[in-house]
PDB file of C-alpha atoms in Angstrom:
ATOM      1  CA  UNK A   1      71.211 112.608 -11.363  1.00 69.00           C
ATOM      2  CA  UNK A   2      72.480 110.910  -8.297  1.00 90.00           C
ATOM      3  CA  UNK A   3      70.307 109.006  -5.701  1.00 94.00           C
ATOM      4  CA  UNK A   4      70.549 111.537  -2.980  1.00 94.00           C
ATOM      5  CA  UNK A   5      67.541 113.525  -1.468  1.00 95.00           C
ATOM      6  CA  UNK A   6      68.711 116.512  -3.441  1.00 93.00           C
ATOM      7  CA  UNK A   7      66.884 114.947  -6.366  1.00 94.00           C
ATOM      8  CA  UNK A   8      64.026 113.244  -4.613  1.00 97.00           C
ATOM      9  CA  UNK A   9      61.346 115.447  -6.294  1.00 96.00           C
ATOM     10  CA  UNK A  10      62.149 113.777  -9.566  1.00 96.00           C
ATOM     11  CA  UNK A  11      61.210 110.393  -8.132  1.00 97.00           C
ATOM     12  CA  UNK A  12      57.612 109.025  -8.641  1.00 97.00           C
ATOM     13  CA  UNK A  13      57.357 109.078  -4.808  1.00 97.00           C
ATOM     14  CA  UNK A  14      59.793 111.307  -2.868  1.00 98.00           C
ATOM     15  CA  UNK A  15      61.576 110.098   0.238  1.00 98.00           C
ATOM     16  CA  UNK A  16      59.710 112.865   2.077  1.00 98.00           C
ATOM     17  CA  UNK A  17      56.351 111.577   0.831  1.00 98.00           C
ATOM     18  CA  UNK A  18      57.347 107.980   1.744  1.00 98.00           C
ATOM     19  CA  UNK A  19      58.252 109.110   5.354  1.00 98.00           C
ATOM     20  CA  UNK A  20      55.019 111.055   5.664  1.00 98.00           C
ATOM     21  CA  UNK A  21      53.134 107.904   4.608  1.00 98.00           C
ATOM     22  CA  UNK A  22      54.946 105.791   7.143  1.00 98.00           C
ATOM     23  CA  UNK A  23      54.049 108.382   9.829  1.00 98.00           C
ATOM     24  CA  UNK A  24      50.387 108.330   8.760  1.00 98.00           C
ATOM     25  CA  UNK A  25      50.297 104.540   9.025  1.00 98.00           C
ATOM     26  CA  UNK A  26      51.898 104.744  12.530  1.00 98.00           C
ATOM     27  CA  UNK A  27      54.991 102.920  11.411  1.00 98.00           C
ATOM     28  CA  UNK A  28      57.866 103.759  13.602  1.00 98.00           C
ATOM     29  CA  UNK A  29      61.532 104.361  12.429  1.00 98.00           C
ATOM     30  CA  UNK A  30      64.569 106.359  13.321  1.00 96.00           C
ATOM     31  CA  UNK A  31      65.834 108.523  10.444  1.00 97.00           C
ATOM     32  CA  UNK A  32      69.558 109.109   9.911  1.00 94.00           C
ATOM     33  CA  UNK A  33      70.967 111.487   7.455  1.00 93.00           C
ATOM     34  CA  UNK A  34      74.480 110.957   6.096  1.00 90.00           C
ATOM     35  CA  UNK A  35      76.655 111.290   2.998  1.00 84.00           C
ATOM     36  CA  UNK A  36      75.320 109.460  -0.046  1.00 85.00           C
ATOM     37  CA  UNK A  37      76.182 105.718   0.209  1.00 81.00           C
ATOM     38  CA  UNK A  38      76.443 103.667  -2.987  1.00 79.00           C
ATOM     39  CA  UNK A  39      77.914 100.338  -1.746  1.00 75.00           C
ATOM     40  CA  UNK A  40      78.066  98.048   1.221  1.00 77.00           C
ATOM     41  CA  UNK A  41      81.661  99.130   1.912  1.00 79.00           C
ATOM     42  CA  UNK A  42      80.635 102.788   1.980  1.00 78.00           C
ATOM     43  CA  UNK A  43      77.754 101.866   4.300  1.00 82.00           C
ATOM     44  CA  UNK A  44      80.007 100.006   6.672  1.00 74.00           C
ATOM     45  CA  UNK A  45      82.155 103.256   6.953  1.00 73.00           C
ATOM     46  CA  UNK A  46      79.247 105.101   8.563  1.00 78.00           C
ATOM     47  CA  UNK A  47      77.185 102.413  10.281  1.00 75.00           C
ATOM     48  CA  UNK A  48      78.965 102.744  13.666  1.00 71.00           C
ATOM     49  CA  UNK A  49      77.385 106.300  13.733  1.00 75.00           C
ATOM     50  CA  UNK A  50      73.984 104.855  13.093  1.00 79.00           C
ATOM     51  CA  UNK A  51      73.838 101.678  15.059  1.00 75.00           C
ATOM     52  CA  UNK A  52      72.701 101.241  18.699  1.00 80.00           C
ATOM     53  CA  UNK A  53      75.265  99.077  20.681  1.00 83.00           C
ATOM     54  CA  UNK A  54      73.928  95.592  21.493  1.00 85.00           C
ATOM     55  CA  UNK A  55      71.004  95.955  18.943  1.00 90.00           C
ATOM     56  CA  UNK A  56      70.110  92.851  17.006  1.00 91.00           C
ATOM     57  CA  UNK A  57      70.039  94.570  13.684  1.00 91.00           C
ATOM     58  CA  UNK A  58      69.989  93.545   9.949  1.00 92.00           C
ATOM     59  CA  UNK A  59      71.984  95.706   7.597  1.00 91.00           C
ATOM     60  CA  UNK A  60      71.012  95.039   3.918  1.00 92.00           C
ATOM     61  CA  UNK A  61      72.373  94.896   0.545  1.00 93.00           C
ATOM     62  CA  UNK A  62      69.791  94.954  -2.164  1.00 95.00           C
ATOM     63  CA  UNK A  63      69.764  93.653  -5.699  1.00 96.00           C
ATOM     64  CA  UNK A  64      67.447  94.597  -8.498  1.00 97.00           C
ATOM     65  CA  UNK A  65      67.424  91.662 -10.879  1.00 97.00           C
ATOM     66  CA  UNK A  66      65.668  90.396 -14.067  1.00 96.00           C
ATOM     67  CA  UNK A  67      65.365  86.921 -15.442  1.00 95.00           C
ATOM     68  CA  UNK A  68      65.313  85.689 -18.982  1.00 92.00           C
ATOM     69  CA  UNK A  69      61.597  86.180 -19.116  1.00 93.00           C
ATOM     70  CA  UNK A  70      61.984  89.801 -18.164  1.00 94.00           C
ATOM     71  CA  UNK A  71      60.469  89.413 -14.815  1.00 96.00           C
ATOM     72  CA  UNK A  72      61.675  91.713 -12.161  1.00 97.00           C
ATOM     73  CA  UNK A  73      62.964  90.900  -8.662  1.00 97.00           C
ATOM     74  CA  UNK A  74      64.054  92.821  -5.560  1.00 98.00           C
ATOM     75  CA  UNK A  75      66.348  90.741  -3.394  1.00 97.00           C
ATOM     76  CA  UNK A  76      67.229  92.131   0.035  1.00 97.00           C
ATOM     77  CA  UNK A  77      69.935  90.167   1.816  1.00 95.00           C
ATOM     78  CA  UNK A  78      72.233  90.522   4.950  1.00 93.00           C
ATOM     79  CA  UNK A  79      74.947  92.839   3.721  1.00 91.00           C
ATOM     80  CA  UNK A  80      77.804  90.312   4.097  1.00 90.00           C
ATOM     81  CA  UNK A  81      75.961  87.416   2.410  1.00 91.00           C
ATOM     82  CA  UNK A  82      77.860  86.113  -0.638  1.00 90.00           C
ATOM     83  CA  UNK A  83      75.967  86.209  -3.896  1.00 91.00           C
ATOM     84  CA  UNK A  84      76.234  83.867  -6.913  1.00 92.00           C
ATOM     85  CA  UNK A  85      73.629  84.827  -9.373  1.00 93.00           C
ATOM     86  CA  UNK A  86      73.403  81.345 -10.926  1.00 92.00           C
ATOM     87  CA  UNK A  87      72.996  79.635  -7.403  1.00 93.00           C
ATOM     88  CA  UNK A  88      70.488  82.392  -6.422  1.00 93.00           C
ATOM     89  CA  UNK A  89      68.429  81.828  -9.569  1.00 93.00           C
ATOM     90  CA  UNK A  90      68.354  78.052  -8.731  1.00 92.00           C
ATOM     91  CA  UNK A  91      67.224  78.817  -5.258  1.00 91.00           C
ATOM     92  CA  UNK A  92      64.455  81.080  -6.501  1.00 90.00           C
ATOM     93  CA  UNK A  93      63.461  78.723  -9.263  1.00 90.00           C
ATOM     94  CA  UNK A  94      64.221  81.157 -12.086  1.00 91.00           C
ATOM     95  CA  UNK A  95      66.922  81.221 -14.784  1.00 85.00           C
ATOM     96  CA  UNK A  96      69.269  83.753 -16.332  1.00 90.00           C
ATOM     97  CA  UNK A  97      69.293  86.351 -13.539  1.00 95.00           C
ATOM     98  CA  UNK A  98      71.118  89.477 -14.350  1.00 95.00           C
ATOM     99  CA  UNK A  99      71.148  93.029 -12.960  1.00 95.00           C
ATOM    100  CA  UNK A 100      68.506  95.422 -14.221  1.00 95.00           C
ATOM    101  CA  UNK A 101      69.457  98.710 -15.864  1.00 96.00           C
ATOM    102  CA  UNK A 102      69.153 102.081 -14.197  1.00 96.00           C
ATOM    103  CA  UNK A 103      66.296 102.936 -16.487  1.00 97.00           C
ATOM    104  CA  UNK A 104      64.389  99.770 -15.600  1.00 97.00           C
ATOM    105  CA  UNK A 105      65.112 100.355 -11.947  1.00 97.00           C
ATOM    106  CA  UNK A 106      63.435 103.750 -12.209  1.00 97.00           C
ATOM    107  CA  UNK A 107      60.636 102.280 -14.217  1.00 97.00           C
ATOM    108  CA  UNK A 108      59.864  99.300 -11.900  1.00 98.00           C
ATOM    109  CA  UNK A 109      60.922 100.500  -8.443  1.00 98.00           C
ATOM    110  CA  UNK A 110      60.962 104.356  -8.835  1.00 98.00           C
ATOM    111  CA  UNK A 111      64.463 104.811  -7.474  1.00 97.00           C
ATOM    112  CA  UNK A 112      68.061 105.295  -8.757  1.00 96.00           C
ATOM    113  CA  UNK A 113      71.063 102.981  -8.396  1.00 94.00           C
ATOM    114  CA  UNK A 114      72.413 103.227  -4.866  1.00 92.00           C
ATOM    115  CA  UNK A 115      68.934 103.719  -3.219  1.00 95.00           C
ATOM    116  CA  UNK A 116      67.660 100.167  -3.673  1.00 96.00           C
ATOM    117  CA  UNK A 117      65.735  98.990  -0.511  1.00 96.00           C
ATOM    118  CA  UNK A 118      62.690  96.971   0.497  1.00 98.00           C
ATOM    119  CA  UNK A 119      60.814 100.304   0.900  1.00 98.00           C
ATOM    120  CA  UNK A 120      60.875 100.708  -2.928  1.00 98.00           C
ATOM    121  CA  UNK A 121      58.297  97.922  -3.020  1.00 98.00           C
ATOM    122  CA  UNK A 122      55.752 100.751  -2.434  1.00 98.00           C
ATOM    123  CA  UNK A 123      56.320 101.398  -6.202  1.00 97.00           C
ATOM    124  CA  UNK A 124      57.295  97.877  -7.186  1.00 97.00           C
ATOM    125  CA  UNK A 125      54.057  96.207  -6.057  1.00 96.00           C
ATOM    126  CA  UNK A 126      52.169  97.926  -8.800  1.00 95.00           C
ATOM    127  CA  UNK A 127      54.793  96.829 -11.367  1.00 96.00           C
ATOM    128  CA  UNK A 128      54.576  93.181 -10.206  1.00 95.00           C
ATOM    129  CA  UNK A 129      58.117  93.109  -8.883  1.00 98.00           C
ATOM    130  CA  UNK A 130      58.639  89.915  -6.834  1.00 97.00           C
ATOM    131  CA  UNK A 131      60.300  90.623  -3.379  1.00 98.00           C
ATOM    132  CA  UNK A 132      62.654  88.211  -1.635  1.00 97.00           C
ATOM    133  CA  UNK A 133      63.891  88.938   1.836  1.00 97.00           C
ATOM    134  CA  UNK A 134      66.702  87.317   3.731  1.00 96.00           C
ATOM    135  CA  UNK A 135      65.210  84.923   6.310  1.00 95.00           C
ATOM    136  CA  UNK A 136      67.647  86.553   8.914  1.00 94.00           C
ATOM    137  CA  UNK A 137      65.214  89.454   8.951  1.00 95.00           C
ATOM    138  CA  UNK A 138      62.770  87.281  10.934  1.00 94.00           C
ATOM    139  CA  UNK A 139      65.096  87.274  13.866  1.00 95.00           C
ATOM    140  CA  UNK A 140      66.251  90.880  13.662  1.00 97.00           C
ATOM    141  CA  UNK A 141      64.982  93.553  15.998  1.00 97.00           C
ATOM    142  CA  UNK A 142      65.686  96.336  13.609  1.00 97.00           C
ATOM    143  CA  UNK A 143      66.228  96.635   9.871  1.00 96.00           C
ATOM    144  CA  UNK A 144      68.417  99.337   8.352  1.00 95.00           C
ATOM    145  CA  UNK A 145      67.446 100.547   4.875  1.00 95.00           C
ATOM    146  CA  UNK A 146      67.326 103.512   2.591  1.00 96.00           C
ATOM    147  CA  UNK A 147      64.010 105.472   2.304  1.00 97.00           C
ATOM    148  CA  UNK A 148      64.191 105.735  -1.590  1.00 98.00           C
ATOM    149  CA  UNK A 149      67.363 107.947  -1.474  1.00 97.00           C
ATOM    150  CA  UNK A 150      70.922 107.043  -0.529  1.00 95.00           C
ATOM    151  CA  UNK A 151      71.798 109.909   1.826  1.00 95.00           C
ATOM    152  CA  UNK A 152      69.239 108.710   4.454  1.00 96.00           C
ATOM    153  CA  UNK A 153      68.822 105.478   6.277  1.00 95.00           C
ATOM    154  CA  UNK A 154      65.831 104.377   8.429  1.00 96.00           C
ATOM    155  CA  UNK A 155      66.206 102.038  11.290  1.00 96.00           C
ATOM    156  CA  UNK A 156      62.779 100.326  11.405  1.00 97.00           C
ATOM    157  CA  UNK A 157      61.662  97.644  13.937  1.00 97.00           C
ATOM    158  CA  UNK A 158      61.029  94.355  12.108  1.00 97.00           C
ATOM    159  CA  UNK A 159      57.345  94.287  13.221  1.00 97.00           C
ATOM    160  CA  UNK A 160      56.902  97.763  11.697  1.00 98.00           C
ATOM    161  CA  UNK A 161      58.545  96.577   8.478  1.00 97.00           C
ATOM    162  CA  UNK A 162      56.049  93.759   8.287  1.00 97.00           C
ATOM    163  CA  UNK A 163      53.212  96.231   8.824  1.00 98.00           C
ATOM    164  CA  UNK A 164      54.601  98.318   5.938  1.00 98.00           C
ATOM    165  CA  UNK A 165      54.404  95.202   3.674  1.00 98.00           C
ATOM    166  CA  UNK A 166      50.850  94.574   4.795  1.00 98.00           C
ATOM    167  CA  UNK A 167      49.850  98.073   4.008  1.00 98.00           C
ATOM    168  CA  UNK A 168      51.227  97.926   0.445  1.00 98.00           C
ATOM    169  CA  UNK A 169      49.994  94.297  -0.071  1.00 98.00           C
ATOM    170  CA  UNK A 170      53.488  92.727  -0.355  1.00 97.00           C
ATOM    171  CA  UNK A 171      54.080  89.251   1.018  1.00 95.00           C
ATOM    172  CA  UNK A 172      57.930  88.673   1.107  1.00 96.00           C
ATOM    173  CA  UNK A 173      59.341  85.432  -0.008  1.00 95.00           C
ATOM    174  CA  UNK A 174      61.967  84.324   2.469  1.00 95.00           C
ATOM    175  CA  UNK A 175      65.349  83.094   1.307  1.00 93.00           C
TER     176      UNK A 175
END
């Protein structure tokens, strides 16, 4: 199965259910529907259609990682930030970082490859996934991210993203 909304009903929490939860919490966002996006390069091909000119926005790339001790991490970074897993592990104070498998991604974040996003912490918090967010998010007006599927993107004001984290009891570690 792919990570599009066609298969969202097979997720522990569907994209539609997540969006309904955001609505019930009064969290604002703009929903964009598009072709499935699996990589930063694919996202860049459509972002001009999504972005508001002059907007101070943060577009993310997201990594699901595990360390030698089998602890799980979700890392959300500015999409063009270079990644060296060894250096990132040193910055986070953990060793032996590697990418988690698709099966573990489903088990710990309730999503498929290509749909990784900070919003998956709604599932990850119960699985003790540790969340790291690029410090650039503190200065962004809007954060663009997938709502658990990769053929949708939400543009969410930073303050609303922080409200989301409060509602699910997640305190981001800033990097």
